[in-house]
């Protein structure tokens, strides 16, 4: 049961923000800035749009302790990241090159 | 390039809310209530969790005119819906039964 994908790569960044004192969350670890960076870079590369790439915001993806996390479908590959260089590597390798970034994969 | 899925069905509801006067959006068409209903039902069925089903909130999925929309990965199946009965049919048929709901598919 699998369809032709509407987006070749549909990327979901967890942007969940928990309250102070609650367990760790992606929003406290730069997730929003990373999502904005990815969106801008995909647009610059001319990869945004139907049949290509969509960078999305998402609610809690429930992998808080491993965060910040991003998942790319339909491949179902999960990554963590520290900074924009990590995001660029995910874009260059996984999205453009079709090669999983093993060092960031969770 | 495909991984063993962390969730067997990862369901993203577009909950995007546009400002009055802007183009149509999923939030104006009951998307939030539908997402809450789906989350509750999946929990009741004992299907929530790692290796099973995750019901997620998402930002704009960019299929506004066809909304409200929901996409299920890794299958990459897109649906629209009107009410909780449609959501139940998607859960019973697609998620539990492994059969696409053709009448709601977009």
PDB file of C-alpha atoms in Angstrom, chain B residues 2-103:
ATOM      1  CA  UNK B   2      14.038   3.464   2.947  1.00  0.00           C
ATOM      2  CA  UNK B   3      14.152   2.705   6.648  1.00  0.00           C
ATOM      3  CA  UNK B   4      12.186   0.509   8.987  1.00  0.00           C
ATOM      4  CA  UNK B   5       9.488   2.948  10.146  1.00  0.00           C
ATOM      5  CA  UNK B   6       9.567   4.291  13.686  1.00  0.00           C
ATOM      6  CA  UNK B   7       5.784   4.611  13.416  1.00  0.00           C
ATOM      7  CA  UNK B   8       3.838   2.171  11.261  1.00  0.00           C
ATOM      8  CA  UNK B   9       1.452   5.013  10.497  1.00  0.00           C
ATOM      9  CA  UNK B  10       2.520   8.599  11.083  1.00  0.00           C
ATOM     10  CA  UNK B  11      -0.483  10.828  10.581  1.00  0.00           C
ATOM     11  CA  UNK B  12      -0.186  14.576  10.042  1.00  0.00           C
ATOM     12  CA  UNK B  13      -3.215  16.837  10.209  1.00  0.00           C
ATOM     13  CA  UNK B  14      -2.832  20.279   8.682  1.00  0.00           C
ATOM     14  CA  UNK B  15      -3.967  22.696  11.387  1.00  0.00           C
ATOM     15  CA  UNK B  16      -2.912  25.857   9.637  1.00  0.00           C
ATOM     16  CA  UNK B  17      -4.918  28.939  10.596  1.00  0.00           C
ATOM     17  CA  UNK B  18      -4.942  31.815   8.142  1.00  0.00           C
ATOM     18  CA  UNK B  19      -6.081  35.324   8.907  1.00  0.00           C
ATOM     19  CA  UNK B  20      -9.602  36.460   7.956  1.00  0.00           C
ATOM     20  CA  UNK B  21      -9.718  37.434   4.287  1.00  0.00           C
ATOM     21  CA  UNK B  22      -6.824  35.200   3.299  1.00  0.00           C
ATOM     22  CA  UNK B  23      -7.385  32.049   1.279  1.00  0.00           C
ATOM     23  CA  UNK B  24      -9.155  29.057   2.718  1.00  0.00           C
ATOM     24  CA  UNK B  25      -7.397  27.039   5.424  1.00  0.00           C
ATOM     25  CA  UNK B  26      -7.815  23.688   7.133  1.00  0.00           C
ATOM     26  CA  UNK B  27      -8.305  25.197  10.593  1.00  0.00           C
ATOM     27  CA  UNK B  28     -11.511  26.867   9.380  1.00  0.00           C
ATOM     28  CA  UNK B  29     -12.873  23.482   8.350  1.00  0.00           C
ATOM     29  CA  UNK B  30     -12.745  21.552  11.589  1.00  0.00           C
ATOM     30  CA  UNK B  31      -9.192  20.237  11.328  1.00  0.00           C
ATOM     31  CA  UNK B  32      -8.362  20.656  15.000  1.00  0.00           C
ATOM     32  CA  UNK B  33     -11.443  18.812  16.237  1.00  0.00           C
ATOM     33  CA  UNK B  34     -10.712  16.039  13.741  1.00  0.00           C
ATOM     34  CA  UNK B  35      -7.113  15.734  14.932  1.00  0.00           C
ATOM     35  CA  UNK B  36      -8.240  15.534  18.551  1.00  0.00           C
ATOM     36  CA  UNK B  37     -10.853  12.934  17.661  1.00  0.00           C
ATOM     37  CA  UNK B  38      -8.283  10.818  15.788  1.00  0.00           C
ATOM     38  CA  UNK B  39      -5.795  11.016  18.637  1.00  0.00           C
ATOM     39  CA  UNK B  40      -8.424   9.934  21.165  1.00  0.00           C
ATOM     40  CA  UNK B  41      -9.670   7.068  18.987  1.00  0.00           C
ATOM     41  CA  UNK B  42      -6.178   5.723  18.282  1.00  0.00           C
ATOM     42  CA  UNK B  43      -5.499   5.744  22.020  1.00  0.00           C
ATOM     43  CA  UNK B  44      -8.797   3.971  22.735  1.00  0.00           C
ATOM     44  CA  UNK B  45      -7.880   1.303  20.182  1.00  0.00           C
ATOM     45  CA  UNK B  46      -4.523   0.778  21.917  1.00  0.00           C
ATOM     46  CA  UNK B  47      -2.660   1.789  18.777  1.00  0.00           C
ATOM     47  CA  UNK B  48      -0.761   4.813  20.072  1.00  0.00           C
ATOM     48  CA  UNK B  49       2.995   4.604  20.482  1.00  0.00           C
ATOM     49  CA  UNK B  50       6.356   3.610  19.062  1.00  0.00           C
ATOM     50  CA  UNK B  51       6.097   1.070  16.272  1.00  0.00           C
ATOM     51  CA  UNK B  52       2.402   1.772  15.943  1.00  0.00           C
ATOM     52  CA  UNK B  53       0.532   5.000  15.266  1.00  0.00           C
ATOM     53  CA  UNK B  54       1.248   8.666  15.939  1.00  0.00           C
ATOM     54  CA  UNK B  55      -1.326  11.380  15.322  1.00  0.00           C
ATOM     55  CA  UNK B  56       0.435  14.702  14.769  1.00  0.00           C
ATOM     56  CA  UNK B  57      -0.327  18.350  14.326  1.00  0.00           C
ATOM     57  CA  UNK B  58       1.323  20.011  11.346  1.00  0.00           C
ATOM     58  CA  UNK B  59       1.682  23.458   9.878  1.00  0.00           C
ATOM     59  CA  UNK B  60       0.387  24.263   6.394  1.00  0.00           C
ATOM     60  CA  UNK B  61       0.703  21.258   4.081  1.00  0.00           C
ATOM     61  CA  UNK B  62       0.088  23.496   1.053  1.00  0.00           C
ATOM     62  CA  UNK B  63      -2.970  21.732  -0.294  1.00  0.00           C
ATOM     63  CA  UNK B  64      -5.320  24.381   1.047  1.00  0.00           C
ATOM     64  CA  UNK B  65      -7.930  24.234  -1.709  1.00  0.00           C
ATOM     65  CA  UNK B  66      -8.383  20.512  -1.148  1.00  0.00           C
ATOM     66  CA  UNK B  67      -8.590  20.867   2.629  1.00  0.00           C
ATOM     67  CA  UNK B  68      -9.037  19.923   5.270  1.00  0.00           C
ATOM     68  CA  UNK B  69      -6.212  17.494   4.562  1.00  0.00           C
ATOM     69  CA  UNK B  70      -4.378  14.758   6.391  1.00  0.00           C
ATOM     70  CA  UNK B  71      -1.422  12.724   5.138  1.00  0.00           C
ATOM     71  CA  UNK B  72      -0.380   9.296   6.389  1.00  0.00           C
ATOM     72  CA  UNK B  73       3.261   8.230   6.096  1.00  0.00           C
ATOM     73  CA  UNK B  74       5.229   6.250   5.140  1.00  0.00           C
ATOM     74  CA  UNK B  75       2.461   5.271   2.712  1.00  0.00           C
ATOM     75  CA  UNK B  76       2.148   8.895   1.576  1.00  0.00           C
ATOM     76  CA  UNK B  77      -1.618   8.731   1.288  1.00  0.00           C
ATOM     77  CA  UNK B  78      -3.521  12.032   1.369  1.00  0.00           C
ATOM     78  CA  UNK B  79      -7.122  12.318   2.500  1.00  0.00           C
ATOM     79  CA  UNK B  80      -9.731  14.971   2.954  1.00  0.00           C
ATOM     80  CA  UNK B  81     -12.624  14.604   5.388  1.00  0.00           C
ATOM     81  CA  UNK B  82     -15.837  16.223   6.492  1.00  0.00           C
ATOM     82  CA  UNK B  83     -16.641  14.824   9.908  1.00  0.00           C
ATOM     83  CA  UNK B  84     -15.629  12.322  12.578  1.00  0.00           C
ATOM     84  CA  UNK B  85     -17.260   9.496  10.628  1.00  0.00           C
ATOM     85  CA  UNK B  86     -14.782  10.109   7.826  1.00  0.00           C
ATOM     86  CA  UNK B  87     -11.927  10.078  10.326  1.00  0.00           C
ATOM     87  CA  UNK B  88     -13.205   6.805  11.784  1.00  0.00           C
ATOM     88  CA  UNK B  89     -13.365   5.292   8.306  1.00  0.00           C
ATOM     89  CA  UNK B  90      -9.762   6.318   7.624  1.00  0.00           C
ATOM     90  CA  UNK B  91      -8.679   4.779  10.926  1.00  0.00           C
ATOM     91  CA  UNK B  92     -10.687   1.555  10.475  1.00  0.00           C
ATOM     92  CA  UNK B  93      -9.848   1.005   6.833  1.00  0.00           C
ATOM     93  CA  UNK B  94      -6.388   2.483   6.242  1.00  0.00           C
ATOM     94  CA  UNK B  95      -4.728   2.174   9.642  1.00  0.00           C
ATOM     95  CA  UNK B  96      -6.365  -0.949  11.036  1.00  0.00           C
ATOM     96  CA  UNK B  97      -7.310  -2.711   7.808  1.00  0.00           C
ATOM     97  CA  UNK B  98      -4.486  -1.642   5.504  1.00  0.00           C
ATOM     98  CA  UNK B  99      -6.948  -0.600   2.803  1.00  0.00           C
ATOM     99  CA  UNK B 100      -7.015   2.863   1.243  1.00  0.00           C
ATOM    100  CA  UNK B 101     -10.298   4.784   1.497  1.00  0.00           C
ATOM    101  CA  UNK B 102     -10.695   5.670  -2.157  1.00  0.00           C
ATOM    102  CA  UNK B 103     -13.672   7.991  -1.691  1.00  0.00           C
TER     103      UNK B 103
END
